[in-house]
Tab-separated table of C-alpha atoms and ligand atoms in Angstrom:
chain	number	residue	atom	x	y	z
A	24	MET	CA	11.905	-13.158	-7.762
A	25	ILE	CA	9.877	-10.021	-8.333
A	26	ASN	CA	8.967	-7.538	-5.631
A	27	LEU	CA	6.559	-4.716	-6.364
A	28	VAL	CA	5.412	-1.711	-4.395
A	29	LEU	CA	1.882	-0.557	-5.227
A	30	PHE	CA	1.646	3.125	-4.596
A	31	GLY	CA	-1.280	5.523	-4.627
A	32	LYS	CA	-3.718	7.565	-2.603
A	33	PRO	CA	-6.451	5.996	-0.474
A	34	GLY	CA	-9.061	4.570	-2.822
A	35	ALA	CA	-6.724	4.373	-5.830
A	36	GLY	CA	-7.446	0.644	-6.174
A	37	LYS	CA	-4.266	-0.891	-4.779
A	38	GLY	CA	-6.007	-3.710	-2.919
A	39	THR	CA	-8.343	-4.532	-5.808
A	40	GLN	CA	-5.514	-4.713	-8.314
A	41	ALA	CA	-3.150	-6.563	-5.970
A	42	ALA	CA	-5.686	-9.401	-5.786
A	43	PHE	CA	-5.456	-9.902	-9.574
A	44	LEU	CA	-1.715	-9.391	-9.837
A	45	LYS	CA	-0.866	-11.859	-7.090
A	46	ALA	CA	-2.735	-14.578	-8.983
A	47	THR	CA	-1.156	-13.726	-12.349
A	48	PHE	CA	2.418	-13.463	-11.108
A	49	ASN	CA	2.186	-15.907	-8.186
A	50	LEU	CA	3.148	-13.330	-5.566
A	51	VAL	CA	2.327	-12.894	-1.893
A	52	HIS	CA	0.204	-9.802	-1.263
A	53	ILE	CA	1.014	-7.892	1.922
A	54	SER	CA	-1.409	-5.068	2.755
A	55	THR	CA	-0.465	-3.171	5.899
A	56	GLY	CA	-4.017	-1.778	6.134
A	57	ASP	CA	-5.471	-5.323	6.058
A	58	LEU	CA	-2.935	-6.500	8.637
A	59	PHE	CA	-3.837	-3.656	10.990
A	60	ARG	CA	-7.564	-4.318	10.537
A	61	TYR	CA	-7.020	-8.032	11.247
A	62	ASN	CA	-5.140	-7.166	14.440
A	63	ILE	CA	-7.805	-4.691	15.544
A	64	LYS	CA	-10.569	-7.226	14.913
A	65	ASN	CA	-8.701	-9.825	16.953
A	66	LYS	CA	-7.866	-7.324	19.697
A	67	THR	CA	-4.129	-8.008	19.648
A	68	ALA	CA	-1.573	-5.713	21.310
A	69	LEU	CA	-0.551	-4.524	17.853
A	70	GLY	CA	-4.173	-3.768	17.011
A	71	GLN	CA	-4.518	-1.685	20.147
A	72	LYS	CA	-1.443	0.334	19.204
A	73	ALA	CA	-2.760	1.016	15.703
A	74	GLN	CA	-6.433	1.663	16.346
A	75	SER	CA	-6.462	5.252	17.572
A	76	PHE	CA	-4.303	6.375	14.638
A	77	MET	CA	-6.366	4.552	12.026
A	78	ASP	CA	-9.646	5.806	13.456
A	79	LYS	CA	-8.522	9.379	12.863
A	80	GLY	CA	-7.100	8.658	9.419
A	81	ASP	CA	-3.561	9.300	10.671
A	82	LEU	CA	-0.637	7.065	9.792
A	83	VAL	CA	0.354	4.495	12.397
A	84	PRO	CA	3.863	5.229	13.774
A	85	ASP	CA	6.721	3.957	11.623
A	86	ARG	CA	8.285	1.682	14.215
A	87	VAL	CA	5.058	-0.282	14.738
A	88	THR	CA	4.384	-0.535	11.007
A	89	ILE	CA	7.913	-1.511	9.999
A	90	GLU	CA	8.103	-4.280	12.622
A	91	MET	CA	4.795	-5.700	11.480
A	92	LEU	CA	5.819	-5.629	7.814
A	93	GLU	CA	9.141	-7.326	8.459
A	94	ALA	CA	7.501	-10.073	10.522
A	95	GLU	CA	5.054	-10.706	7.689
A	96	VAL	CA	7.837	-11.007	5.099
A	97	ASP	CA	9.696	-13.392	7.402
A	98	ARG	CA	6.571	-15.535	7.725
A	99	ASN	CA	6.711	-16.178	3.962
A	100	PRO	CA	10.047	-17.733	3.017
A	101	GLU	CA	10.596	-19.388	-0.380
A	102	VAL	CA	8.103	-17.288	-2.302
A	103	LYS	CA	8.272	-15.943	-5.864
A	104	GLY	CA	7.979	-12.390	-4.568
A	105	PHE	CA	5.798	-9.853	-2.824
A	106	ILE	CA	3.321	-7.130	-3.648
A	107	PHE	CA	3.630	-4.452	-0.989
A	108	ASP	CA	0.314	-2.598	-0.764
A	109	GLY	CA	0.161	0.424	1.514
A	110	PHE	CA	3.822	0.135	2.461
A	111	PRO	CA	6.060	2.088	2.420
A	112	ARG	CA	4.062	5.223	3.212
A	113	THR	CA	6.883	7.354	4.630
A	114	LYS	CA	10.512	7.910	3.728
A	115	ALA	CA	11.597	6.165	6.931
A	116	GLN	CA	9.558	3.119	5.908
A	117	ALA	CA	11.068	3.130	2.403
A	118	GLN	CA	14.592	3.310	3.822
A	119	ALA	CA	13.848	0.539	6.330
A	120	LEU	CA	12.428	-1.621	3.537
A	121	ASP	CA	15.552	-1.137	1.407
A	122	VAL	CA	17.846	-2.116	4.287
A	123	PHE	CA	15.698	-5.116	5.238
A	124	ILE	CA	15.268	-6.420	1.725
A	125	GLU	CA	18.915	-5.981	0.727
A	126	ALA	CA	19.986	-7.936	3.799
A	127	LYS	CA	17.956	-10.817	2.355
A	128	ASN	CA	19.590	-10.423	-1.072
A	129	MET	CA	16.276	-9.293	-2.469
A	130	LYS	CA	15.359	-6.037	-4.183
A	131	ILE	CA	12.357	-3.917	-5.082
A	132	ASN	CA	11.930	-4.259	-8.840
A	133	ALA	CA	9.390	-1.495	-9.310
A	134	THR	CA	7.154	0.975	-7.546
A	135	ILE	CA	3.915	1.408	-9.453
A	136	ALA	CA	1.649	4.356	-8.768
A	137	LEU	CA	-2.059	4.161	-9.517
A	138	GLU	CA	-3.100	7.704	-10.379
A	139	ALA	CA	-6.581	9.185	-9.919
A	140	ASN	CA	-7.883	12.586	-8.892
A	141	ASP	CA	-9.148	13.397	-5.400
A	142	ASP	CA	-12.810	13.905	-6.303
A	143	ILE	CA	-13.085	10.439	-7.864
A	144	LEU	CA	-11.267	8.940	-4.895
A	145	VAL	CA	-13.505	10.564	-2.279
A	146	LYS	CA	-16.548	9.250	-4.159
A	147	ARG	CA	-15.084	5.726	-4.330
A	148	LEU	CA	-14.195	5.726	-0.634
A	149	LEU	CA	-17.617	6.950	0.505
A	150	GLU	CA	-19.181	4.206	-1.638
A	151	ARG	CA	-16.844	1.609	-0.169
A	152	GLY	CA	-17.720	2.867	3.317
A	153	GLU	CA	-21.364	2.000	2.731
A	154	THR	CA	-20.552	-1.695	2.441
A	155	SER	CA	-17.143	-2.220	4.058
A	156	GLY	CA	-18.083	-0.985	7.516
A	157	ARG	CA	-14.733	0.860	7.626
A	158	SER	CA	-15.286	3.907	9.817
A	159	ASP	CA	-12.371	5.716	8.124
A	160	ASP	CA	-14.328	5.498	4.831
A	161	GLN	CA	-17.584	6.861	6.210
A	162	ASP	CA	-16.583	10.376	7.142
A	163	GLU	CA	-15.388	12.862	4.544
A	164	SER	CA	-13.179	14.726	7.038
A	165	LYS	CA	-11.325	11.494	7.898
A	166	ILE	CA	-10.908	10.786	4.199
A	167	ARG	CA	-9.536	14.302	3.606
A	168	ASN	CA	-7.163	13.789	6.540
A	169	ARG	CA	-5.850	10.585	4.901
A	170	PHE	CA	-5.230	12.592	1.716
A	171	ASP	CA	-3.382	15.236	3.747
A	172	GLU	CA	-1.239	12.518	5.339
A	173	TYR	CA	-0.580	11.151	1.860
A	174	LYS	CA	0.475	14.510	0.437
A	175	LEU	CA	2.706	15.314	3.378
A	176	LYS	CA	4.339	11.957	4.099
A	177	THR	CA	3.788	9.552	1.204
A	178	ALA	CA	3.881	11.643	-1.985
A	179	PRO	CA	7.606	12.511	-1.440
A	180	LEU	CA	8.399	8.818	-2.005
A	181	LYS	CA	7.920	9.452	-5.712
A	182	ASP	CA	11.238	11.301	-5.714
A	183	TYR	CA	12.834	8.603	-3.593
A	184	TYR	CA	11.943	5.865	-6.093
A	185	GLU	CA	12.563	8.033	-9.149
A	186	GLY	CA	16.070	8.498	-7.779
A	187	GLN	CA	16.397	4.709	-7.909
A	188	HIS	CA	14.851	4.601	-11.435
A	189	LYS	CA	12.049	2.390	-10.149
A	190	PHE	CA	9.018	4.667	-10.337
A	191	HIS	CA	6.230	3.936	-12.826
A	192	SER	CA	2.878	5.619	-13.178
A	193	VAL	CA	-0.336	3.968	-14.323
A	194	ASN	CA	-3.681	5.632	-15.037
A	195	GLY	CA	-5.991	4.379	-12.294
A	196	ILE	CA	-9.212	5.606	-13.926
A	197	GLY	CA	-11.170	3.154	-16.060
A	198	SER	CA	-12.702	-0.259	-15.561
A	199	ILE	CA	-11.044	-2.670	-13.138
A	200	ASN	CA	-10.134	-4.922	-16.085
A	201	GLU	CA	-8.581	-2.102	-18.075
A	202	ILE	CA	-6.418	-1.106	-15.141
A	203	THR	CA	-5.370	-4.709	-14.470
A	204	GLU	CA	-4.299	-4.934	-18.111
A	205	ARG	CA	-2.256	-1.721	-17.883
A	206	LEU	CA	-0.507	-3.026	-14.777
A	207	THR	CA	0.080	-6.486	-16.210
A	208	ASN	CA	1.633	-5.046	-19.394
A	209	LEU	CA	3.922	-2.859	-17.340
A	210	ILE	CA	5.056	-5.698	-15.066
A	211	VAL	CA	5.731	-7.992	-18.016
A	212	SER	CA	7.802	-5.239	-19.621
A	213	LEU	CA	9.974	-4.931	-16.510
A	214	ASN	CA	11.838	-8.161	-17.253
B	23	LIG	P1	-6.286	3.283	2.228
B	23	LIG	O1	-5.142	3.119	1.275
B	23	LIG	O2	-7.612	3.245	1.519
B	23	LIG	O3	-6.142	4.466	3.155
B	23	LIG	P2	-5.345	1.098	3.891
B	23	LIG	O4	-6.157	-0.076	4.235
B	23	LIG	O5	-4.141	0.879	3.047
B	23	LIG	O6	-6.388	2.052	3.164
B	23	LIG	O7	-4.886	1.876	5.225
B	23	LIG	C1	-5.798	2.219	6.217
B	23	LIG	C2	-5.079	2.887	7.399
B	23	LIG	O8	-4.117	1.977	7.958
B	23	LIG	C3	-4.277	4.147	7.096
B	23	LIG	O9	-5.081	5.303	7.076
B	23	LIG	C4	-3.274	4.139	8.262
B	23	LIG	O10	-3.865	4.590	9.470
B	23	LIG	C5	-2.963	2.662	8.450
B	23	LIG	N1	-1.779	2.260	7.650
B	23	LIG	C6	-1.782	1.381	6.607
B	23	LIG	N2	-0.537	1.247	6.103
B	23	LIG	C7	0.274	2.073	6.821
B	23	LIG	C8	1.650	2.401	6.775
B	23	LIG	N3	2.495	1.865	5.875
B	23	LIG	N4	2.132	3.285	7.682
B	23	LIG	C9	1.334	3.829	8.600
B	23	LIG	N5	0.023	3.584	8.698
B	23	LIG	C10	-0.521	2.715	7.817
């Protein structure tokens, strides 16, 4: 089994790359952002809890997010592994994930950060907003707020995973294919 955390700022390309990696390594891709958007679209109770936070570009509270993530893992028994995309985003989420996954005799093999600078990311997100319909991608102040949330709450996870010797960095600037290749080479070298 191989379990990967894809790490990086909004717009770094986590979702795009996860789609390729799940096919190559036969993994289940869990994106907390996609799960929240699905719940909002279907007007579930969970969606209602998440919506006001997401609309502002704030993180959804840990308890709500952790419960959703754990339910999604439990819905997928007997798999070759998971790609966690957009989770964990806080230290509390990372600690909860470690406890949860160890109780299942599983482990996180690697946390892989896709690195790109803010100006490129803002440009990518505004472009995505033109076609995706995502309101959090259409307003530069919401995008900047997501970056602030990232710096404050998510960036410290680098130290958390470096402490576990699991942190890897990949250059997230280049063509989609080039970046997929960088990630694939790294994952193959993990074994
Ligand atoms: P991006 O990485 O481009 O910001 P996502 O689709 O991963 O896009 O996330 C969109 C929004 O969903 C976040 O701004 C946040 O409100 C919410 N969200 C996603 N994952 C988490 C998480 N692990 N913890 C809290 N909120 C989350």
